[in-house]
mmCIF file of C-alpha atoms in Angstrom:
data_model
loop_
_atom_site.group_PDB
_atom_site.id
_atom_site.type_symbol
_atom_site.label_atom_id
_atom_site.label_comp_id
_atom_site.label_asym_id
_atom_site.label_seq_id
_atom_site.Cartn_x
_atom_site.Cartn_y
_atom_site.Cartn_z
ATOM 1 C CA UNK A 171 -8.497 10.734 27.402
ATOM 2 C CA UNK A 172 -9.413 14.042 28.891
ATOM 3 C CA UNK A 173 -7.922 16.918 26.940
ATOM 4 C CA UNK A 174 -7.349 18.835 30.171
ATOM 5 C CA UNK A 175 -4.722 16.300 31.203
ATOM 6 C CA UNK A 176 -2.527 17.344 28.292
ATOM 7 C CA UNK A 177 -2.645 21.117 28.716
ATOM 8 C CA UNK A 178 0.534 22.572 30.204
ATOM 9 C CA UNK A 179 0.308 25.304 32.864
ATOM 10 C CA UNK A 180 0.915 28.876 31.779
ATOM 11 C CA UNK A 181 4.586 29.726 31.326
ATOM 12 C CA UNK A 182 5.758 32.507 33.658
ATOM 13 C CA UNK A 183 7.036 35.889 32.497
ATOM 14 C CA UNK A 184 10.669 34.972 33.104
ATOM 15 C CA UNK A 185 10.338 31.730 31.177
ATOM 16 C CA UNK A 186 8.413 33.504 28.430
ATOM 17 C CA UNK A 187 11.322 35.921 28.057
ATOM 18 C CA UNK A 188 13.643 32.955 27.607
ATOM 19 C CA UNK A 189 11.369 31.578 24.886
ATOM 20 C CA UNK A 190 11.287 34.964 23.155
ATOM 21 C CA UNK A 191 15.081 35.057 23.267
ATOM 22 C CA UNK A 192 15.205 31.797 21.349
ATOM 23 C CA UNK A 193 16.021 29.405 24.208
ATOM 24 C CA UNK A 194 13.504 26.838 22.991
ATOM 25 C CA UNK A 195 15.081 23.943 24.856
ATOM 26 C CA UNK A 196 14.631 25.748 28.184
ATOM 27 C CA UNK A 197 11.085 26.702 27.195
ATOM 28 C CA UNK A 198 10.105 23.077 26.496
ATOM 29 C CA UNK A 199 11.785 21.817 29.660
ATOM 30 C CA UNK A 200 10.153 24.449 31.881
ATOM 31 C CA UNK A 201 6.662 23.778 30.515
ATOM 32 C CA UNK A 202 7.045 20.021 30.891
ATOM 33 C CA UNK A 203 8.503 20.241 34.399
ATOM 34 C CA UNK A 204 5.621 22.503 35.429
ATOM 35 C CA UNK A 205 3.120 19.946 34.148
ATOM 36 C CA UNK A 206 4.891 16.923 35.631
ATOM 37 C CA UNK A 207 3.138 17.017 39.060
ATOM 38 C CA UNK A 208 -0.246 17.109 37.313
ATOM 39 C CA UNK A 209 0.721 14.189 35.094
ATOM 40 C CA UNK A 210 2.001 12.192 38.061
ATOM 41 C CA UNK A 211 -1.208 12.840 40.007
ATOM 42 C CA UNK A 212 -3.291 11.635 37.059
ATOM 43 C CA UNK A 213 -1.493 8.305 36.667
ATOM 44 C CA UNK A 214 -2.415 5.856 35.486
ATOM 45 C CA UNK A 215 -4.173 7.576 32.596
ATOM 46 C CA UNK A 216 -7.215 5.727 31.284
ATOM 47 C CA UNK A 217 -7.925 5.929 27.555
ATOM 48 C CA UNK A 218 -11.389 5.044 26.249
ATOM 49 C CA UNK A 219 -11.082 2.774 23.201
ATOM 50 C CA UNK A 220 -14.664 1.583 22.855
ATOM 51 C CA UNK A 221 -14.831 2.832 19.258
ATOM 52 C CA UNK A 222 -11.939 0.583 18.169
ATOM 53 C CA UNK A 223 -13.015 -2.638 16.533
ATOM 54 C CA UNK A 224 -12.272 -4.445 13.317
ATOM 55 C CA UNK A 225 -11.103 -7.655 11.735
ATOM 56 C CA UNK A 226 -12.904 -10.011 9.379
ATOM 57 C CA UNK A 227 -15.808 -12.495 9.620
ATOM 58 C CA UNK A 228 -13.237 -15.145 10.547
ATOM 59 C CA UNK A 229 -11.361 -13.063 13.096
ATOM 60 C CA UNK A 230 -12.635 -9.987 14.886
ATOM 61 C CA UNK A 231 -11.163 -7.769 17.581
ATOM 62 C CA UNK A 232 -12.330 -4.931 19.782
ATOM 63 C CA UNK A 233 -11.012 -2.832 22.655
ATOM 64 C CA UNK A 234 -12.635 -1.258 25.691
ATOM 65 C CA UNK A 235 -9.963 0.829 27.391
ATOM 66 C CA UNK A 236 -6.258 1.123 28.044
ATOM 67 C CA UNK A 237 -4.260 2.477 30.955
ATOM 68 C CA UNK A 238 -0.959 4.331 30.612
ATOM 69 C CA UNK A 239 1.482 4.504 33.509
ATOM 70 C CA UNK A 240 4.693 6.482 33.814
ATOM 71 C CA UNK A 241 3.662 9.504 31.736
ATOM 72 C CA UNK A 242 5.407 11.831 34.206
ATOM 73 C CA UNK A 243 8.737 10.228 33.219
ATOM 74 C CA UNK A 244 8.577 11.794 29.759
ATOM 75 C CA UNK A 245 11.733 13.782 28.988
ATOM 76 C CA UNK A 246 12.622 16.207 26.203
ATOM 77 C CA UNK A 247 16.275 15.402 25.569
ATOM 78 C CA UNK A 248 17.059 17.970 22.890
ATOM 79 C CA UNK A 249 15.321 20.837 21.093
ATOM 80 C CA UNK A 250 16.908 22.574 18.117
ATOM 81 C CA UNK A 251 15.504 25.630 16.339
ATOM 82 C CA UNK A 252 16.594 26.904 12.940
ATOM 83 C CA UNK A 253 18.675 30.061 13.081
ATOM 84 C CA UNK A 254 17.676 31.702 9.794
ATOM 85 C CA UNK A 255 14.500 33.538 8.840
ATOM 86 C CA UNK A 256 14.042 31.426 5.730
ATOM 87 C CA UNK A 257 14.152 28.214 7.764
ATOM 88 C CA UNK A 258 11.643 27.900 10.611
ATOM 89 C CA UNK A 259 12.082 24.215 11.367
ATOM 90 C CA UNK A 260 12.004 23.060 14.966
ATOM 91 C CA UNK A 261 13.466 19.659 15.877
ATOM 92 C CA UNK A 262 12.471 17.905 19.095
ATOM 93 C CA UNK A 263 14.074 14.714 20.427
ATOM 94 C CA UNK A 264 12.366 13.074 23.375
ATOM 95 C CA UNK A 265 12.313 9.862 25.383
ATOM 96 C CA UNK A 266 9.740 8.218 27.617
ATOM 97 C CA UNK A 267 11.062 5.462 29.875
ATOM 98 C CA UNK A 268 9.037 3.268 32.220
ATOM 99 C CA UNK A 269 9.985 0.024 33.998
ATOM 100 C CA UNK A 270 8.337 -1.930 31.157
ATOM 101 C CA UNK A 271 9.168 -0.010 27.978
ATOM 102 C CA UNK A 272 11.060 2.853 26.367
ATOM 103 C CA UNK A 273 9.722 5.229 23.708
ATOM 104 C CA UNK A 274 11.918 7.588 21.674
ATOM 105 C CA UNK A 275 10.389 10.200 19.358
ATOM 106 C CA UNK A 276 12.266 12.515 16.984
ATOM 107 C CA UNK A 277 10.054 15.116 15.277
ATOM 108 C CA UNK A 278 10.883 18.044 12.980
ATOM 109 C CA UNK A 279 8.170 20.716 12.700
ATOM 110 C CA UNK A 280 8.021 22.967 9.654
ATOM 111 C CA UNK A 281 5.368 25.485 8.580
ATOM 112 C CA UNK A 282 4.717 27.825 5.676
ATOM 113 C CA UNK A 283 1.918 30.086 4.425
ATOM 114 C CA UNK A 284 0.660 30.148 0.852
ATOM 115 C CA UNK A 285 -2.572 31.354 -0.772
ATOM 116 C CA UNK A 286 -4.259 32.080 2.558
ATOM 117 C CA UNK A 287 -3.465 28.673 4.048
ATOM 118 C CA UNK A 288 -0.910 27.745 6.690
ATOM 119 C CA UNK A 289 0.589 24.267 6.373
ATOM 120 C CA UNK A 290 2.329 22.389 9.174
ATOM 121 C CA UNK A 291 4.461 19.374 8.305
ATOM 122 C CA UNK A 292 5.977 17.036 10.885
ATOM 123 C CA UNK A 293 8.065 14.050 9.791
ATOM 124 C CA UNK A 294 8.666 11.757 12.760
ATOM 125 C CA UNK A 295 10.774 8.768 13.750
ATOM 126 C CA UNK A 296 9.441 6.588 16.557
ATOM 127 C CA UNK A 297 11.228 3.743 18.360
ATOM 128 C CA UNK A 298 9.347 1.650 20.914
ATOM 129 C CA UNK A 299 11.153 -1.021 22.929
ATOM 130 C CA UNK A 300 8.741 -3.305 24.761
ATOM 131 C CA UNK A 301 10.497 -6.154 26.510
ATOM 132 C CA UNK A 302 12.547 -7.901 23.838
ATOM 133 C CA UNK A 303 10.674 -6.369 20.893
ATOM 134 C CA UNK A 304 11.858 -3.220 19.113
ATOM 135 C CA UNK A 305 9.375 -1.432 16.820
ATOM 136 C CA UNK A 306 10.463 1.380 14.492
ATOM 137 C CA UNK A 307 8.082 3.689 12.651
ATOM 138 C CA UNK A 308 8.826 6.509 10.204
ATOM 139 C CA UNK A 309 5.783 8.603 9.392
ATOM 140 C CA UNK A 310 4.608 12.097 8.560
ATOM 141 C CA UNK A 311 1.784 14.275 9.837
ATOM 142 C CA UNK A 312 0.477 17.193 7.800
ATOM 143 C CA UNK A 313 -2.001 19.804 9.078
ATOM 144 C CA UNK A 314 -3.492 22.824 7.315
ATOM 145 C CA UNK A 315 -5.689 25.711 8.395
ATOM 146 C CA UNK A 316 -6.746 29.078 6.931
ATOM 147 C CA UNK A 317 -4.844 32.167 8.013
ATOM 148 C CA UNK A 318 -6.434 33.590 11.155
ATOM 149 C CA UNK A 319 -8.491 36.722 10.578
ATOM 150 C CA UNK A 320 -7.629 39.880 12.481
ATOM 151 C CA UNK A 321 -10.008 41.402 15.008
ATOM 152 C CA UNK A 322 -11.026 40.730 18.590
ATOM 153 C CA UNK A 323 -14.026 38.630 17.526
ATOM 154 C CA UNK A 324 -11.961 36.347 15.310
ATOM 155 C CA UNK A 325 -12.030 32.654 16.198
ATOM 156 C CA UNK A 326 -9.322 30.106 15.579
ATOM 157 C CA UNK A 327 -9.955 28.450 12.197
ATOM 158 C CA UNK A 328 -10.276 24.664 12.239
ATOM 159 C CA UNK A 329 -7.411 22.330 11.400
ATOM 160 C CA UNK A 330 -7.460 19.727 8.685
ATOM 161 C CA UNK A 331 -5.101 16.914 9.691
ATOM 162 C CA UNK A 332 -3.813 14.310 7.260
ATOM 163 C CA UNK A 333 -1.754 11.235 7.984
ATOM 164 C CA UNK A 334 0.612 10.499 5.108
ATOM 165 C CA UNK A 335 0.202 6.731 5.002
ATOM 166 C CA UNK A 336 2.050 6.491 1.684
ATOM 167 C CA UNK A 337 5.176 7.837 3.398
ATOM 168 C CA UNK A 338 5.040 5.438 6.313
ATOM 169 C CA UNK A 339 7.594 2.712 6.904
ATOM 170 C CA UNK A 340 7.702 0.339 9.835
ATOM 171 C CA UNK A 341 10.031 -2.300 11.163
ATOM 172 C CA UNK A 342 9.844 -4.929 13.869
ATOM 173 C CA UNK A 343 12.912 -6.479 15.502
ATOM 174 C CA UNK A 344 13.190 -9.138 18.195
ATOM 175 C CA UNK A 345 16.066 -8.599 20.597
ATOM 176 C CA UNK A 346 15.941 -12.137 21.998
ATOM 177 C CA UNK A 347 16.856 -15.336 20.165
ATOM 178 C CA UNK A 348 14.129 -16.787 17.908
ATOM 179 C CA UNK A 349 14.090 -18.902 14.763
ATOM 180 C CA UNK A 350 14.463 -16.808 11.607
ATOM 181 C CA UNK A 351 11.318 -18.233 10.010
ATOM 182 C CA UNK A 352 9.220 -17.407 13.063
ATOM 183 C CA UNK A 353 10.527 -13.853 13.225
ATOM 184 C CA UNK A 354 9.888 -13.130 9.546
ATOM 185 C CA UNK A 355 6.386 -14.608 9.610
ATOM 186 C CA UNK A 356 5.385 -12.620 12.687
ATOM 187 C CA UNK A 357 6.955 -9.441 11.308
ATOM 188 C CA UNK A 358 5.011 -9.675 8.045
ATOM 189 C CA UNK A 359 1.758 -10.478 9.848
ATOM 190 C CA UNK A 360 2.176 -7.586 12.284
ATOM 191 C CA UNK A 361 3.005 -5.036 9.588
ATOM 192 C CA UNK A 362 0.132 -6.149 7.363
ATOM 193 C CA UNK A 363 -2.405 -5.949 10.187
ATOM 194 C CA UNK A 364 -1.050 -2.595 11.396
ATOM 195 C CA UNK A 365 -1.063 -0.938 7.964
ATOM 196 C CA UNK A 366 -4.405 -2.210 6.734
ATOM 197 C CA UNK A 367 -6.554 -2.358 9.841
ATOM 198 C CA UNK A 368 -5.314 -1.140 13.200
ATOM 199 C CA UNK A 369 -3.767 2.220 12.281
ATOM 200 C CA UNK A 370 -6.750 3.455 10.271
ATOM 201 C CA UNK A 371 -9.055 2.905 13.230
ATOM 202 C CA UNK A 372 -6.629 4.406 15.747
ATOM 203 C CA UNK A 373 -6.098 7.443 13.516
ATOM 204 C CA UNK A 374 -9.835 8.030 13.181
ATOM 205 C CA UNK A 375 -10.129 7.920 16.971
ATOM 206 C CA UNK A 376 -7.300 10.329 17.841
ATOM 207 C CA UNK A 377 -7.637 12.775 14.914
ATOM 208 C CA UNK A 378 -10.025 15.121 16.718
ATOM 209 C CA UNK A 379 -8.046 15.134 19.970
ATOM 210 C CA UNK A 380 -4.726 15.717 18.195
ATOM 211 C CA UNK A 381 -6.228 18.571 16.206
ATOM 212 C CA UNK A 382 -7.479 20.322 19.335
ATOM 213 C CA UNK A 383 -4.120 19.991 21.081
ATOM 214 C CA UNK A 384 -2.158 21.148 18.024
ATOM 215 C CA UNK A 385 -4.431 24.147 17.607
ATOM 216 C CA UNK A 386 -4.081 25.017 21.299
ATOM 217 C CA UNK A 387 -0.280 24.845 21.206
ATOM 218 C CA UNK A 388 0.159 26.844 17.997
ATOM 219 C CA UNK A 389 -2.439 29.444 18.957
ATOM 220 C CA UNK A 390 -0.665 29.995 22.272
#
């Protein structure tokens, strides 16, 4: 996926004033609405997955590419910012609905500085409804970087991003009628394969791209 497809246009002076005044919901909505025509023009997005492969000698799998349609339908439904200086958390609730599926993401961002290092923590709840299957995922993303040095020649320090696998929980629910034994067997198989094979390879693939986007957003 080209990183340029994910960069929002520059926010105007009037919108920037609204952000400075603390109207974070308006700020998010304005930036996303400004980017929506670019996202719509780029559909369907094509994601290169040639580096994803895995399995065992008895069963192997690989992927070449994936296409994503409907990205311009993404909506930020609610943004809440903390109102005290000691609490800088920012909560974002969003939905992404297409004719085939619905994705809901609730994320709370929190950051703090200690011993020359800035830490960003983002617990997230994800719900994906695909046809008659509902998948729920609770996870946490943690990123750290050194405090940026002052001076015009200073460069943005690199991010170190960590996925907290030990804090992950997942659930799979079928919305249509199936036998209980079939549902439980498929649920256990899916969770085992996701935790021990698929996610590690996906995370290794997207880590660099996520880091660049996170650094771009936080650095302004």
